[in-house]
Coordinates of C-alpha atoms in Angstrom, one line a residue:
M16 CA 40.3 4.5 175.4
R17 CA 44.0 4.4 174.6
L18 CA 44.9 1.5 172.4
L19 CA 48.3 0.8 170.9
H20 CA 48.3 -1.3 167.7
T21 CA 51.1 -3.3 166.3
S22 CA 51.5 -6.3 164.0
D23 CA 54.0 -8.5 162.2
W24 CA 56.6 -9.0 165.0
H25 CA 57.9 -12.0 163.1
L26 CA 59.8 -13.2 166.1
G27 CA 62.6 -15.5 165.1
R28 CA 63.2 -14.0 161.7
R29 CA 66.6 -13.9 160.2
L30 CA 67.6 -11.2 157.7
H31 CA 70.4 -12.0 155.2
G32 CA 71.5 -14.7 157.6
E33 CA 71.6 -12.4 160.6
E34 CA 69.7 -13.3 163.8
L35 CA 67.2 -10.6 164.8
L36 CA 66.0 -11.8 168.2
A37 CA 68.2 -9.4 170.2
D38 CA 66.8 -6.5 168.2
Q39 CA 63.3 -7.8 168.5
G40 CA 63.8 -8.1 172.3
V41 CA 64.8 -4.4 172.4
F42 CA 61.7 -3.5 170.4
L43 CA 59.4 -5.4 172.7
E44 CA 61.0 -3.8 175.8
W45 CA 60.5 -0.4 174.1
L46 CA 56.8 -1.3 173.3
L47 CA 56.1 -2.2 176.9
A48 CA 57.7 1.0 178.1
L49 CA 55.7 3.0 175.5
A50 CA 52.5 1.4 176.5
G51 CA 53.2 2.2 180.2
A52 CA 54.3 5.8 179.5
E53 CA 51.2 6.4 177.3
R54 CA 48.9 4.6 179.8
A55 CA 47.6 2.3 177.1
D56 CA 44.4 0.5 178.1
A57 CA 45.6 -2.4 175.8
V58 CA 48.1 -3.3 173.2
L59 CA 46.7 -5.0 170.0
V60 CA 48.8 -7.3 167.9
S61 CA 47.3 -8.2 164.6
G62 CA 49.1 -11.4 163.6
D63 CA 52.4 -12.7 162.5
V64 CA 53.8 -12.9 166.1
Y65 CA 56.2 -15.5 164.9
D66 CA 58.0 -15.7 161.6
R67 CA 57.1 -19.3 161.0
A68 CA 54.5 -21.9 162.1
Q69 CA 57.1 -23.8 164.1
P70 CA 59.1 -21.0 165.9
S71 CA 62.5 -21.6 167.4
A72 CA 62.8 -22.2 171.1
D73 CA 64.5 -18.8 171.4
A74 CA 61.6 -17.1 169.7
I75 CA 59.2 -18.8 172.0
A76 CA 61.3 -17.8 175.0
L77 CA 61.2 -14.2 173.9
M78 CA 57.4 -14.3 173.5
D79 CA 57.1 -15.9 176.9
R80 CA 59.2 -13.1 178.5
T81 CA 57.2 -10.5 176.7
V82 CA 53.7 -11.7 177.7
A83 CA 54.9 -12.2 181.3
S84 CA 56.2 -8.6 181.3
F85 CA 52.9 -7.2 180.0
A86 CA 51.0 -9.3 182.5
R87 CA 53.2 -8.0 185.4
A88 CA 52.6 -4.4 184.1
R89 CA 48.9 -5.2 184.0
I90 CA 48.7 -4.0 180.4
P91 CA 46.3 -6.3 178.4
L92 CA 47.6 -7.8 175.2
I93 CA 45.1 -8.8 172.5
I94 CA 46.8 -11.0 169.9
S95 CA 45.3 -12.5 166.7
S96 CA 47.2 -15.0 164.7
G97 CA 48.6 -14.3 161.2
N98 CA 49.5 -16.3 158.2
H99 CA 53.0 -17.0 159.5
D100 CA 51.7 -18.3 162.9
S101 CA 50.4 -21.7 163.7
A102 CA 47.1 -20.8 165.2
V103 CA 47.0 -24.0 167.3
R104 CA 50.5 -23.4 168.7
L105 CA 49.9 -19.7 169.4
Q106 CA 46.7 -20.6 171.2
Y107 CA 48.5 -22.9 173.6
A108 CA 47.7 -21.9 177.2
G109 CA 45.2 -19.3 176.0
A110 CA 42.7 -19.8 178.8
V111 CA 45.5 -19.4 181.4
M112 CA 46.9 -16.4 179.6
A113 CA 43.5 -14.7 179.4
E114 CA 43.4 -14.8 183.2
A115 CA 46.6 -12.7 183.2
G116 CA 45.3 -10.3 180.6
I117 CA 46.8 -11.9 177.5
H118 CA 43.9 -12.5 175.1
L119 CA 44.5 -14.8 172.0
R120 CA 42.2 -14.9 169.0
T121 CA 43.3 -17.7 166.7
S122 CA 40.1 -19.3 165.4
V123 CA 37.0 -18.3 163.5
E124 CA 34.9 -19.3 166.5
Q125 CA 36.7 -16.7 168.7
V126 CA 35.8 -13.9 166.3
V127 CA 32.5 -13.3 168.3
D128 CA 34.3 -13.4 171.6
P129 CA 35.4 -9.8 172.2
V130 CA 37.8 -8.7 174.8
L131 CA 35.7 -6.2 176.8
L132 CA 37.6 -3.2 178.1
S133 CA 36.1 -0.3 180.1
D134 CA 36.9 3.3 180.7
E135 CA 34.9 6.4 181.7
G136 CA 32.9 6.1 178.5
G137 CA 31.8 2.6 179.2
Q138 CA 32.6 -0.7 177.5
V139 CA 34.6 -1.2 174.3
G140 CA 34.5 -4.6 172.6
V141 CA 37.7 -5.5 170.8
Y142 CA 37.2 -8.2 168.2
G143 CA 40.2 -10.1 166.8
I144 CA 40.0 -11.7 163.4
P145 CA 42.8 -14.1 162.8
Y146 CA 44.2 -14.8 159.4
V147 CA 41.8 -17.2 157.7
L148 CA 42.3 -19.2 154.6
P149 CA 39.1 -19.2 152.6
D150 CA 39.7 -22.8 151.5
A151 CA 39.7 -23.8 155.2
V152 CA 36.6 -22.0 156.4
S153 CA 34.3 -21.2 153.4
S154 CA 32.3 -24.3 153.8
V155 CA 32.0 -23.8 157.5
L156 CA 30.8 -20.3 157.0
D157 CA 28.7 -21.2 153.9
V158 CA 30.3 -18.6 151.6
E159 CA 32.2 -18.6 148.4
R160 CA 36.0 -19.2 148.6
S161 CA 37.3 -15.7 148.7
H162 CA 38.9 -13.5 151.3
S163 CA 36.3 -10.8 150.9
A164 CA 33.4 -13.2 151.3
V165 CA 34.9 -14.8 154.4
L166 CA 35.7 -11.4 156.0
G167 CA 32.3 -10.1 155.0
V168 CA 30.6 -12.9 157.0
L169 CA 32.9 -12.5 159.9
L170 CA 32.2 -8.7 160.1
Q171 CA 28.5 -9.4 159.9
R172 CA 28.8 -11.8 162.8
I173 CA 30.8 -9.1 164.8
R174 CA 28.1 -6.5 164.1
E175 CA 25.4 -8.9 165.3
D176 CA 27.3 -9.9 168.4
A177 CA 28.1 -6.2 169.2
A178 CA 24.3 -5.4 168.8
E179 CA 23.4 -8.3 171.1
R180 CA 25.8 -7.0 173.7
A181 CA 24.6 -3.4 173.2
L182 CA 28.2 -2.3 172.6
D183 CA 28.3 1.3 171.3
R184 CA 32.1 1.2 170.8
V185 CA 33.7 -1.6 168.8
V186 CA 37.3 -2.1 167.6
V187 CA 38.0 -4.8 165.0
M188 CA 41.6 -5.9 164.5
A189 CA 42.5 -8.3 161.7
H190 CA 45.4 -9.9 159.9
A191 CA 43.9 -10.0 156.5

């Protein structure tokens, strides 16, 4: 299984007042070309797709072009949300995008919904853990308010889910 992992694209970021979208577009074109040249089975993006929770229209347009390019190339993208992303906004059209091979993991409930990939060795379950604020989920998960406690519970749920699915190969990606 050939997986290419990235994170922290921060689309729409400005650096010292300079717009970075053109440079970010060049990077994303390079990433697509690299994924194709290396025959990646999937590209994983562990959070902070956008630089802010309400990204600019130009940042959204760049993301739209990027996911469309990956879908056309039939290279799956597996994306989890980060602390700079709005999980709700990033998840928009998630069901439709999944049909095109763009898999979004933005909520605690989706942690036990792996993207299943296959190769000559069988199935691989890719589990995405989005950035989770302990204050927002500790009561739902019935754990203390700490990142380590929340991540511990989520990892245990992933282990249990992988065992139920009889997955021998598991990849966990997180923005934590």
